[in-house]
Structures are given as C-alpha cells and as structure tokens.
Amino acid sequence: MYYTCKYVSPLGGMTLASDGKNLTGLWFDGQKYFAGNLPAQHDEQDLPVFAQTKRWLDIYFAGKEPCFTPPLSMGGVSPFRRRVWEIMRTIPYGHTSTYGKIAAQIAAETGKRVCAQAVGGAVGHNGIALIIPCHRVLGAGGSMTGYAGGIDKKIALLQLEGADVFNGKGKM
C-alpha cells in the first residue's frame, strides 16, 4: 500500500508519498511528471516518515541545511537513473553541478560515452525533489535550464541555499 500527505511550502503546495516506511515521492503540486511513480491506489495518512520529511522541509525552507535525511526508496528506476540521482545527492548544499559534469563522471565510471541529454532526462524524472537536489543541476556554462517544478522555483531554491549561480560562486 502507498500513502500520501500534503505540505505547504513557501513556494507552493507539495505532495509526499511513501510505501509505509520510506519516502518514495516528493513533488511540487502540478509539476511536470507529478506523482509519476505513485500507484493509483493510495491513501492519505500521517506516517512517521512524513513527520521526518516535514521536519526536513521546515529546516530547509528556513534557509538551513538539514543534518539528516528521511529514509528514501528509489525503487523501480533504471540503474542509470539511480546513478544520476545518487550523484545529485552528493552535490553540496549551496553549490551546483552541470548535466555535462554528471555525464562525464558516469562515463569515467563505466567507460561508456554518456550524453548530457540522457542525464537531463534522468534529472527531470527525479521523483524526490529537494532531498535529491535536481534543482542544483545546471546547463552548460551555468545556464538555468529545465526544472520540473518551474525555472522560477529552481532560482528561488538556489537563492535560498545562497548559491550565487550568476557569478559562478555556486558551481561545483
């Protein structure tokens, strides 16, 4: 069984999803690919993982880096997407990376050519926003490219973290 609950952030409503133990989804309401991995059958219910996630979000939206991560499950995704999402989790708070850098890292690990567009597809389908920080991934040269929640939210999140992406300070 899957469960959901709502959270109201300074940037709008969010939906949280869980398998009962782990956080399996976190989306801005109405974003592209909203609830893409959420089964049609689910109940709205308060769970300990939702309380942890809401605490994480409260700290984050207060402009601080949370020192814990709720239990996550990235089940049902390809090994490539899982690896991209793992790499995104290593991008430090207040810093950024690029699709190209992530592609180069995976290519170095696998010995296979990886294009930045493939990384972009994996980043765009991230089902656990903020905690898996897809907003920290920029286009070539630091350009503000796609964000499923909207470019305005991406900019606001990076500003909240103090990433000065316009002067290069926020780049990894």
Tab-separated table of N, CA and C in Angstrom:
chain	number	residue	atom	x	y	z
A	1	MET	N	0.834	-1.183	0.000
A	1	MET	CA	0.000	0.000	0.000
A	1	MET	C	0.878	1.244	0.000
A	2	TYR	N	0.407	2.285	-0.685
A	2	TYR	CA	1.122	3.554	-0.732
A	2	TYR	C	0.278	4.641	-0.076
A	3	TYR	N	0.979	5.644	0.445
A	3	TYR	CA	0.343	6.702	1.214
A	3	TYR	C	0.848	8.061	0.742
A	4	THR	N	0.026	9.084	0.927
A	4	THR	CA	0.409	10.444	0.596
A	4	THR	C	0.024	11.384	1.722
A	5	CYS	N	0.632	12.539	1.718
A	5	CYS	CA	0.213	13.638	2.584
A	5	CYS	C	0.654	14.935	1.925
A	6	LYS	N	0.161	16.026	2.410
A	6	LYS	CA	0.429	17.344	1.829
A	6	LYS	C	1.343	18.162	2.736
A	7	TYR	N	2.066	19.080	2.105
A	7	TYR	CA	2.927	20.025	2.806
A	7	TYR	C	2.785	21.354	2.083
A	8	VAL	N	2.681	22.433	2.845
A	8	VAL	CA	2.597	23.760	2.244
A	8	VAL	C	3.953	24.436	2.431
A	9	SER	N	4.638	24.652	1.319
A	9	SER	CA	5.960	25.292	1.354
A	9	SER	C	5.813	26.761	0.966
A	10	PRO	N	6.848	27.556	1.194
A	10	PRO	CA	6.812	28.949	0.750
A	10	PRO	C	6.698	29.088	-0.772
A	11	LEU	N	6.996	28.013	-1.503
A	11	LEU	CA	6.921	28.041	-2.965
A	11	LEU	C	5.682	27.338	-3.500
A	12	GLY	N	4.793	26.925	-2.611
A	12	GLY	CA	3.559	26.277	-3.039
A	12	GLY	C	3.387	24.909	-2.414
A	13	GLY	N	2.218	24.311	-2.683
A	13	GLY	CA	1.896	23.014	-2.128
A	13	GLY	C	2.807	21.918	-2.648
A	14	MET	N	3.016	20.933	-1.784
A	14	MET	CA	3.833	19.774	-2.149
A	14	MET	C	3.094	18.510	-1.721
A	15	THR	N	3.351	17.443	-2.443
A	15	THR	CA	2.788	16.141	-2.104
A	15	THR	C	3.929	15.196	-1.774
A	16	LEU	N	3.778	14.482	-0.662
A	16	LEU	CA	4.741	13.488	-0.220
A	16	LEU	C	4.117	12.114	-0.419
A	17	ALA	N	4.920	11.120	-0.777
A	17	ALA	CA	4.430	9.755	-0.952
A	17	ALA	C	5.343	8.789	-0.212
A	18	SER	N	4.756	7.673	0.241
A	18	SER	CA	5.520	6.678	0.983
A	18	SER	C	4.968	5.282	0.734
A	19	ASP	N	5.847	4.298	0.897
A	19	ASP	CA	5.442	2.898	0.856
A	19	ASP	C	5.040	2.405	2.245
A	20	GLY	N	4.969	3.315	3.198
A	20	GLY	CA	4.641	2.991	4.574
A	20	GLY	C	5.842	3.093	5.491
A	21	LYS	N	7.029	3.000	4.914
A	21	LYS	CA	8.266	3.080	5.688
A	21	LYS	C	9.213	4.148	5.156
A	22	ASN	N	9.366	4.214	3.835
A	22	ASN	CA	10.304	5.125	3.184
A	22	ASN	C	9.579	6.204	2.400
A	23	LEU	N	10.240	7.330	2.225
A	23	LEU	CA	9.740	8.363	1.328
A	23	LEU	C	9.999	7.891	-0.096
A	24	THR	N	8.962	7.845	-0.910
A	24	THR	CA	9.094	7.384	-2.295
A	24	THR	C	8.813	8.494	-3.296
A	25	GLY	N	8.289	9.617	-2.833
A	25	GLY	CA	7.993	10.719	-3.726
A	25	GLY	C	7.865	12.029	-2.986
A	26	LEU	N	8.292	13.104	-3.642
A	26	LEU	CA	8.153	14.460	-3.116
A	26	LEU	C	8.116	15.390	-4.317
A	27	TRP	N	6.959	16.005	-4.537
A	27	TRP	CA	6.768	16.842	-5.722
A	27	TRP	C	6.105	18.156	-5.344
A	28	PHE	N	6.415	19.194	-6.126
A	28	PHE	CA	5.604	20.407	-6.075
A	28	PHE	C	4.304	20.059	-6.793
A	29	ASP	N	3.186	20.442	-6.218
A	29	ASP	CA	1.895	20.115	-6.818
A	29	ASP	C	1.821	20.668	-8.234
A	30	GLY	N	1.446	19.813	-9.164
A	30	GLY	CA	1.262	20.204	-10.549
A	30	GLY	C	2.523	20.242	-11.383
A	31	GLN	N	3.674	19.890	-10.808
A	31	GLN	CA	4.908	19.950	-11.589
A	31	GLN	C	4.891	18.902	-12.695
A	32	LYS	N	5.774	19.056	-13.643
A	32	LYS	CA	5.926	18.090	-14.719
A	32	LYS	C	6.275	16.741	-14.099
A	33	TYR	N	5.690	15.686	-14.606
A	33	TYR	CA	5.868	14.312	-14.101
A	33	TYR	C	5.370	14.171	-12.668
A	34	PHE	N	4.413	15.014	-12.261
A	34	PHE	CA	3.865	14.960	-10.907
A	34	PHE	C	3.379	13.552	-10.591
A	35	ALA	N	3.822	13.017	-9.473
A	35	ALA	CA	3.415	11.701	-8.974
A	35	ALA	C	3.633	10.598	-10.009
A	36	GLY	N	4.678	10.745	-10.808
A	36	GLY	CA	4.951	9.795	-11.878
A	36	GLY	C	5.164	8.371	-11.415
A	37	ASN	N	5.666	8.175	-10.196
A	37	ASN	CA	5.896	6.826	-9.698
A	37	ASN	C	4.911	6.422	-8.609
A	38	LEU	N	3.828	7.176	-8.461
A	38	LEU	CA	2.842	6.900	-7.422
A	38	LEU	C	1.726	6.024	-7.972
A	39	PRO	N	1.511	4.845	-7.381
A	39	PRO	CA	0.406	3.996	-7.844
A	39	PRO	C	-0.946	4.692	-7.671
A	40	ALA	N	-1.882	4.335	-8.525
A	40	ALA	CA	-3.218	4.937	-8.456
A	40	ALA	C	-3.885	4.662	-7.110
A	41	GLN	N	-3.628	3.508	-6.536
A	41	GLN	CA	-4.204	3.152	-5.233
A	41	GLN	C	-3.294	3.655	-4.116
A	42	HIS	N	-3.746	4.664	-3.399
A	42	HIS	CA	-3.002	5.166	-2.250
A	42	HIS	C	-3.964	5.886	-1.314
A	43	ASP	N	-3.604	5.936	-0.052
A	43	ASP	CA	-4.419	6.593	0.963
A	43	ASP	C	-3.674	7.786	1.528
A	44	GLU	N	-4.416	8.820	1.890
A	44	GLU	CA	-3.812	9.952	2.579
A	44	GLU	C	-3.771	9.605	4.060
A	45	GLN	N	-2.560	9.630	4.618
A	45	GLN	CA	-2.387	9.211	6.009
A	45	GLN	C	-1.128	9.846	6.568
A	46	ASP	N	-1.128	10.109	7.866
A	46	ASP	CA	0.057	10.656	8.514
A	46	ASP	C	0.928	9.489	8.969
A	47	LEU	N	2.198	9.518	8.611
A	47	LEU	CA	3.145	8.459	8.939
A	47	LEU	C	4.407	9.068	9.543
A	48	PRO	N	5.182	8.285	10.302
A	48	PRO	CA	6.439	8.807	10.848
A	48	PRO	C	7.386	9.353	9.767
A	49	VAL	N	7.461	8.696	8.613
A	49	VAL	CA	8.348	9.184	7.549
A	49	VAL	C	7.876	10.545	7.037
A	50	PHE	N	6.580	10.790	7.052
A	50	PHE	CA	6.077	12.100	6.643
A	50	PHE	C	6.429	13.157	7.685
A	51	ALA	N	6.355	12.799	8.969
A	51	ALA	CA	6.742	13.751	10.023
A	51	ALA	C	8.225	14.105	9.877
A	52	GLN	N	9.080	13.113	9.587
A	52	GLN	CA	10.508	13.366	9.388
A	52	GLN	C	10.727	14.268	8.170
A	53	THR	N	10.014	13.967	7.096
A	53	THR	CA	10.179	14.745	5.862
A	53	THR	C	9.702	16.174	6.064
A	54	LYS	N	8.589	16.359	6.740
A	54	LYS	CA	8.102	17.712	7.004
A	54	LYS	C	9.098	18.487	7.868
A	55	ARG	N	9.731	17.813	8.831
A	55	ARG	CA	10.753	18.470	9.647
A	55	ARG	C	11.941	18.860	8.766
A	56	TRP	N	12.345	17.967	7.863
A	56	TRP	CA	13.430	18.251	6.933
A	56	TRP	C	13.071	19.481	6.089
A	57	LEU	N	11.857	19.506	5.554
A	57	LEU	CA	11.408	20.626	4.723
A	57	LEU	C	11.339	21.928	5.513
A	58	ASP	N	10.873	21.875	6.758
A	58	ASP	CA	10.823	23.077	7.600
A	58	ASP	C	12.223	23.668	7.782
A	59	ILE	N	13.194	22.807	8.053
A	59	ILE	CA	14.579	23.264	8.225
A	59	ILE	C	15.093	23.841	6.908
A	60	TYR	N	14.865	23.116	5.828
A	60	TYR	CA	15.341	23.549	4.518
A	60	TYR	C	14.760	24.914	4.143
A	61	PHE	N	13.449	25.067	4.262
A	61	PHE	CA	12.812	26.329	3.875
A	61	PHE	C	13.102	27.464	4.860
A	62	ALA	N	13.688	27.143	6.009
A	62	ALA	CA	14.170	28.182	6.932
A	62	ALA	C	15.557	28.665	6.507
A	63	GLY	N	16.076	28.118	5.388
A	63	GLY	CA	17.365	28.544	4.860
A	63	GLY	C	18.558	27.846	5.478
A	64	LYS	N	18.319	26.667	6.068
A	64	LYS	CA	19.400	25.911	6.691
A	64	LYS	C	19.518	24.548	6.022
A	65	GLU	N	20.697	23.983	6.107
A	65	GLU	CA	20.921	22.648	5.558
A	65	GLU	C	20.513	21.606	6.593
A	66	PRO	N	19.526	20.764	6.284
A	66	PRO	CA	19.152	19.705	7.236
A	66	PRO	C	20.321	18.740	7.453
A	67	CYS	N	20.491	18.282	8.687
A	67	CYS	CA	21.609	17.394	9.017
A	67	CYS	C	21.185	15.925	9.022
A	68	PHE	N	20.032	15.621	8.472
A	68	PHE	CA	19.545	14.243	8.395
A	68	PHE	C	18.770	14.089	7.097
A	69	THR	N	18.539	12.863	6.706
A	69	THR	CA	17.730	12.572	5.529
A	69	THR	C	16.693	11.531	5.920
A	70	PRO	N	15.435	11.771	5.608
A	70	PRO	CA	14.436	10.733	5.876
A	70	PRO	C	14.777	9.478	5.072
A	71	PRO	N	14.312	8.307	5.503
A	71	PRO	CA	14.575	7.099	4.717
A	71	PRO	C	13.938	7.212	3.333
A	72	LEU	N	14.740	6.913	2.309
A	72	LEU	CA	14.291	7.060	0.920
A	72	LEU	C	14.240	5.709	0.235
A	73	SER	N	13.351	5.583	-0.738
A	73	SER	CA	13.322	4.429	-1.624
A	73	SER	C	13.195	4.947	-3.046
A	74	MET	N	14.158	4.571	-3.868
A	74	MET	CA	14.154	4.969	-5.278
A	74	MET	C	13.823	3.750	-6.134
A	75	GLY	N	12.936	2.910	-5.658
A	75	GLY	CA	12.604	1.666	-6.345
A	75	GLY	C	11.994	1.887	-7.718
A	76	GLY	N	12.151	0.863	-8.555
A	76	GLY	CA	11.519	0.872	-9.863
A	76	GLY	C	12.151	1.775	-10.894
A	77	VAL	N	13.390	2.190	-10.698
A	77	VAL	CA	14.061	3.034	-11.684
A	77	VAL	C	15.229	2.272	-12.284
A	78	SER	N	15.633	2.695	-13.451
A	78	SER	CA	16.752	2.048	-14.132
A	78	SER	C	18.048	2.303	-13.371
A	79	PRO	N	19.046	1.436	-13.557
A	79	PRO	CA	20.341	1.679	-12.916
A	79	PRO	C	20.954	3.029	-13.314
A	80	PHE	N	20.745	3.451	-14.558
A	80	PHE	CA	21.270	4.745	-14.994
A	80	PHE	C	20.636	5.886	-14.206
A	81	ARG	N	19.295	5.897	-14.118
A	81	ARG	CA	18.634	6.967	-13.351
A	81	ARG	C	19.069	6.927	-11.900
A	82	ARG	N	19.133	5.735	-11.333
A	82	ARG	CA	19.547	5.611	-9.929
A	82	ARG	C	20.940	6.229	-9.733
A	83	ARG	N	21.864	5.979	-10.667
A	83	ARG	CA	23.219	6.516	-10.538
A	83	ARG	C	23.216	8.038	-10.650
A	84	VAL	N	22.436	8.569	-11.595
A	84	VAL	CA	22.340	10.033	-11.717
A	84	VAL	C	21.801	10.615	-10.416
A	85	TRP	N	20.769	10.002	-9.861
A	85	TRP	CA	20.177	10.516	-8.623
A	85	TRP	C	21.152	10.402	-7.452
A	86	GLU	N	21.945	9.326	-7.412
A	86	GLU	CA	22.963	9.201	-6.364
A	86	GLU	C	24.004	10.314	-6.482
A	87	ILE	N	24.401	10.613	-7.701
A	87	ILE	CA	25.371	11.701	-7.911
A	87	ILE	C	24.767	13.037	-7.483
A	88	MET	N	23.504	13.271	-7.809
A	88	MET	CA	22.873	14.537	-7.402
A	88	MET	C	22.892	14.682	-5.885
A	89	ARG	N	22.742	13.587	-5.175
A	89	ARG	CA	22.732	13.656	-3.709
A	89	ARG	C	24.087	14.074	-3.147
A	90	THR	N	25.143	14.002	-3.951
A	90	THR	CA	26.473	14.400	-3.476
A	90	THR	C	26.775	15.876	-3.753
A	91	ILE	N	25.902	16.554	-4.486
A	91	ILE	CA	26.125	17.981	-4.756
A	91	ILE	C	25.856	18.742	-3.459
A	92	PRO	N	26.845	19.417	-2.920
A	92	PRO	CA	26.668	20.080	-1.631
A	92	PRO	C	25.608	21.193	-1.657
A	93	TYR	N	24.983	21.376	-0.532
A	93	TYR	CA	24.047	22.476	-0.303
A	93	TYR	C	24.727	23.780	-0.704
A	94	GLY	N	24.035	24.592	-1.490
A	94	GLY	CA	24.576	25.887	-1.887
A	94	GLY	C	25.514	25.841	-3.072
A	95	HIS	N	25.697	24.672	-3.683
A	95	HIS	CA	26.567	24.519	-4.838
A	95	HIS	C	25.771	23.922	-5.995
A	96	THR	N	26.380	23.930	-7.159
A	96	THR	CA	25.724	23.366	-8.329
A	96	THR	C	26.690	22.501	-9.112
A	97	SER	N	26.124	21.736	-10.017
A	97	SER	CA	26.899	20.964	-10.982
A	97	SER	C	26.205	21.157	-12.322
A	98	THR	N	26.670	20.451	-13.340
A	98	THR	CA	26.038	20.539	-14.657
A	98	THR	C	25.711	19.146	-15.166
A	99	TYR	N	24.800	19.115	-16.133
A	99	TYR	CA	24.457	17.842	-16.769
A	99	TYR	C	25.715	17.223	-17.373
A	100	GLY	N	26.549	18.053	-17.987
A	100	GLY	CA	27.778	17.575	-18.615
A	100	GLY	C	28.752	16.964	-17.624
A	101	LYS	N	28.896	17.591	-16.454
A	101	LYS	CA	29.805	17.040	-15.437
A	101	LYS	C	29.312	15.688	-14.932
A	102	ILE	N	28.006	15.578	-14.740
A	102	ILE	CA	27.450	14.300	-14.289
A	102	ILE	C	27.656	13.238	-15.369
A	103	ALA	N	27.430	13.605	-16.629
A	103	ALA	CA	27.641	12.671	-17.740
A	103	ALA	C	29.101	12.217	-17.781
A	104	ALA	N	30.025	13.147	-17.602
A	104	ALA	CA	31.455	12.812	-17.621
A	104	ALA	C	31.814	11.883	-16.462
A	105	GLN	N	31.220	12.102	-15.307
A	105	GLN	CA	31.501	11.247	-14.155
A	105	GLN	C	31.031	9.817	-14.422
A	106	ILE	N	29.825	9.671	-14.963
A	106	ILE	CA	29.303	8.334	-15.256
A	106	ILE	C	30.127	7.676	-16.359
A	107	ALA	N	30.519	8.440	-17.357
A	107	ALA	CA	31.357	7.905	-18.437
A	107	ALA	C	32.687	7.402	-17.884
A	108	ALA	N	33.275	8.150	-16.963
A	108	ALA	CA	34.547	7.732	-16.360
A	108	ALA	C	34.368	6.449	-15.548
A	109	GLU	N	33.216	6.311	-14.885
A	109	GLU	CA	32.953	5.114	-14.087
A	109	GLU	C	32.690	3.885	-14.944
A	110	THR	N	32.007	4.083	-16.062
A	110	THR	CA	31.553	2.948	-16.869
A	110	THR	C	32.410	2.675	-18.095
A	111	GLY	N	33.183	3.673	-18.510
A	111	GLY	CA	33.955	3.529	-19.733
A	111	GLY	C	33.105	3.656	-20.988
A	112	LYS	N	31.854	4.090	-20.817
A	112	LYS	CA	30.942	4.267	-21.949
A	112	LYS	C	30.600	5.739	-22.096
A	113	ARG	N	30.390	6.160	-23.338
A	113	ARG	CA	30.011	7.544	-23.608
A	113	ARG	C	28.604	7.801	-23.053
A	114	VAL	N	28.435	8.913	-22.375
A	114	VAL	CA	27.145	9.310	-21.822
A	114	VAL	C	26.887	10.746	-22.256
A	115	CYS	N	25.716	10.993	-22.841
A	115	CYS	CA	25.429	12.366	-23.280
A	115	CYS	C	24.685	13.133	-22.182
A	116	ALA	N	24.922	14.421	-22.176
A	116	ALA	CA	24.305	15.295	-21.180
A	116	ALA	C	22.780	15.256	-21.274
A	117	GLN	N	22.244	15.053	-22.478
A	117	GLN	CA	20.783	14.994	-22.648
A	117	GLN	C	20.196	13.792	-21.914
A	118	ALA	N	20.902	12.653	-21.912
A	118	ALA	CA	20.427	11.476	-21.179
A	118	ALA	C	20.405	11.768	-19.681
A	119	VAL	N	21.422	12.459	-19.209
A	119	VAL	CA	21.454	12.863	-17.807
A	119	VAL	C	20.278	13.799	-17.530
A	120	GLY	N	20.023	14.733	-18.445
A	120	GLY	CA	18.895	15.653	-18.287
A	120	GLY	C	17.571	14.923	-18.150
A	121	GLY	N	17.379	13.871	-18.914
A	121	GLY	CA	16.154	13.081	-18.803
A	121	GLY	C	16.025	12.440	-17.435
A	122	ALA	N	17.127	11.904	-16.931
A	122	ALA	CA	17.106	11.281	-15.600
A	122	ALA	C	16.864	12.326	-14.512
A	123	VAL	N	17.513	13.471	-14.642
A	123	VAL	CA	17.330	14.549	-13.666
A	123	VAL	C	15.865	15.004	-13.668
A	124	GLY	N	15.301	15.186	-14.851
A	124	GLY	CA	13.930	15.668	-14.975
A	124	GLY	C	12.883	14.730	-14.410
A	125	HIS	N	13.198	13.438	-14.354
A	125	HIS	CA	12.246	12.454	-13.824
A	125	HIS	C	12.494	12.112	-12.361
A	126	ASN	N	13.326	12.901	-11.693
A	126	ASN	CA	13.570	12.690	-10.268
A	126	ASN	C	12.242	12.787	-9.521
A	127	GLY	N	11.918	11.752	-8.770
A	127	GLY	CA	10.643	11.719	-8.051
A	127	GLY	C	10.712	12.186	-6.616
A	128	ILE	N	11.893	12.597	-6.139
A	128	ILE	CA	12.022	13.050	-4.754
A	128	ILE	C	12.726	14.408	-4.768
A	129	ALA	N	11.959	15.436	-5.104
A	129	ALA	CA	12.504	16.795	-5.223
A	129	ALA	C	13.148	17.250	-3.923
A	130	LEU	N	14.061	18.171	-4.044
A	130	LEU	CA	14.788	18.834	-2.958
A	130	LEU	C	15.744	17.902	-2.231
A	131	ILE	N	15.255	16.776	-1.724
A	131	ILE	CA	16.130	15.849	-0.994
A	131	ILE	C	17.110	15.198	-1.963
A	132	ILE	N	16.640	14.854	-3.151
A	132	ILE	CA	17.524	14.512	-4.260
A	132	ILE	C	17.542	15.797	-5.086
A	133	PRO	N	18.573	16.621	-4.912
A	133	PRO	CA	18.531	18.027	-5.336
A	133	PRO	C	18.735	18.280	-6.829
A	134	CYS	N	17.747	17.942	-7.623
A	134	CYS	CA	17.835	18.171	-9.063
A	134	CYS	C	17.893	19.661	-9.397
A	135	HIS	N	17.442	20.519	-8.485
A	135	HIS	CA	17.497	21.968	-8.732
A	135	HIS	C	18.935	22.480	-8.758
A	136	ARG	N	19.884	21.687	-8.276
A	136	ARG	CA	21.292	22.101	-8.256
A	136	ARG	C	22.027	21.763	-9.550
A	137	VAL	N	21.315	21.179	-10.523
A	137	VAL	CA	21.952	20.805	-11.781
A	137	VAL	C	21.605	21.848	-12.841
A	138	LEU	N	22.652	22.407	-13.449
A	138	LEU	CA	22.507	23.481	-14.433
A	138	LEU	C	22.963	23.008	-15.805
A	139	GLY	N	22.628	23.799	-16.803
A	139	GLY	CA	23.088	23.529	-18.157
A	139	GLY	C	24.525	23.974	-18.338
A	140	ALA	N	25.025	23.759	-19.545
A	140	ALA	CA	26.401	24.138	-19.877
A	140	ALA	C	26.629	25.619	-19.577
A	141	GLY	N	27.765	25.919	-19.010
A	141	GLY	CA	28.094	27.307	-18.698
A	141	GLY	C	27.270	27.888	-17.570
A	142	GLY	N	26.575	27.035	-16.828
A	142	GLY	CA	25.767	27.506	-15.705
A	142	GLY	C	24.400	28.034	-16.095
A	143	SER	N	23.931	27.683	-17.301
A	143	SER	CA	22.633	28.199	-17.737
A	143	SER	C	21.488	27.561	-16.959
A	144	MET	N	20.463	28.354	-16.709
A	144	MET	CA	19.267	27.897	-15.996
A	144	MET	C	18.367	27.143	-16.971
A	145	THR	N	18.544	25.857	-17.027
A	145	THR	CA	17.710	25.044	-17.911
A	145	THR	C	16.666	24.326	-17.087
A	146	GLY	N	15.814	23.605	-17.745
A	146	GLY	CA	14.639	22.955	-17.194
A	146	GLY	C	14.662	22.526	-15.743
A	147	TYR	N	13.528	22.670	-15.118
A	147	TYR	CA	13.262	22.163	-13.777
A	147	TYR	C	11.791	21.793	-13.768
A	148	ALA	N	11.485	20.560	-13.390
A	148	ALA	CA	10.103	20.077	-13.452
A	148	ALA	C	9.141	20.957	-12.654
A	149	GLY	N	9.629	21.582	-11.603
A	149	GLY	CA	8.793	22.457	-10.793
A	149	GLY	C	8.677	23.869	-11.341
A	150	GLY	N	9.477	24.181	-12.374
A	150	GLY	CA	9.479	25.511	-12.973
A	150	GLY	C	10.773	26.246	-12.664
A	151	ILE	N	11.277	26.974	-13.653
A	151	ILE	CA	12.543	27.700	-13.502
A	151	ILE	C	12.465	28.690	-12.337
A	152	ASP	N	11.312	29.312	-12.132
A	152	ASP	CA	11.174	30.264	-11.028
A	152	ASP	C	11.454	29.590	-9.684
A	153	LYS	N	10.988	28.351	-9.513
A	153	LYS	CA	11.254	27.624	-8.268
A	153	LYS	C	12.725	27.233	-8.175
A	154	LYS	N	13.310	26.828	-9.291
A	154	LYS	CA	14.728	26.459	-9.304
A	154	LYS	C	15.576	27.646	-8.837
A	155	ILE	N	15.304	28.812	-9.378
A	155	ILE	CA	16.049	30.016	-8.998
A	155	ILE	C	15.832	30.325	-7.520
A	156	ALA	N	14.586	30.251	-7.065
A	156	ALA	CA	14.285	30.537	-5.660
A	156	ALA	C	14.990	29.557	-4.722
A	157	LEU	N	15.042	28.285	-5.092
A	157	LEU	CA	15.706	27.276	-4.257
A	157	LEU	C	17.211	27.528	-4.193
A	158	LEU	N	17.808	27.854	-5.327
A	158	LEU	CA	19.247	28.139	-5.339
A	158	LEU	C	19.563	29.409	-4.550
A	159	GLN	N	18.693	30.410	-4.642
A	159	GLN	CA	18.892	31.636	-3.850
A	159	GLN	C	18.741	31.340	-2.362
A	160	LEU	N	17.757	30.506	-2.007
A	160	LEU	CA	17.552	30.119	-0.613
A	160	LEU	C	18.821	29.480	-0.047
A	161	GLU	N	19.496	28.674	-0.863
A	161	GLU	CA	20.716	27.998	-0.434
A	161	GLU	C	21.940	28.903	-0.492
A	162	GLY	N	21.782	30.095	-1.041
A	162	GLY	CA	22.907	31.016	-1.140
A	162	GLY	C	23.858	30.702	-2.281
A	163	ALA	N	23.401	29.941	-3.257
A	163	ALA	CA	24.239	29.612	-4.418
A	163	ALA	C	24.203	30.794	-5.373
A	164	ASP	N	25.339	31.433	-5.543
A	164	ASP	CA	25.427	32.583	-6.435
A	164	ASP	C	25.753	32.086	-7.836
A	165	VAL	N	24.765	31.500	-8.482
A	165	VAL	CA	24.988	30.879	-9.785
A	165	VAL	C	25.253	31.901	-10.877
A	166	PHE	N	24.893	33.135	-10.651
A	166	PHE	CA	25.086	34.145	-11.673
A	166	PHE	C	26.525	34.664	-11.709
A	167	ASN	N	27.265	34.457	-10.616
A	167	ASN	CA	28.678	34.864	-10.584
A	167	ASN	C	29.618	33.669	-10.549
A	168	GLY	N	29.072	32.469	-10.592
A	168	GLY	CA	29.901	31.276	-10.607
A	168	GLY	C	30.248	30.729	-9.230
A	169	LYS	N	29.951	31.473	-8.159
A	169	LYS	CA	30.310	31.030	-6.807
A	169	LYS	C	29.642	29.698	-6.465
A	170	GLY	N	28.439	29.484	-6.948
A	170	GLY	CA	27.699	28.290	-6.574
A	170	GLY	C	28.103	27.048	-7.320
A	171	LYS	N	28.987	27.163	-8.282
A	171	LYS	CA	29.341	25.995	-9.081
A	171	LYS	C	30.287	25.081	-8.344
A	172	MET	N	30.103	23.816	-8.605
A	172	MET	CA	30.939	22.784	-8.003
A	172	MET	C	32.289	22.761	-8.650
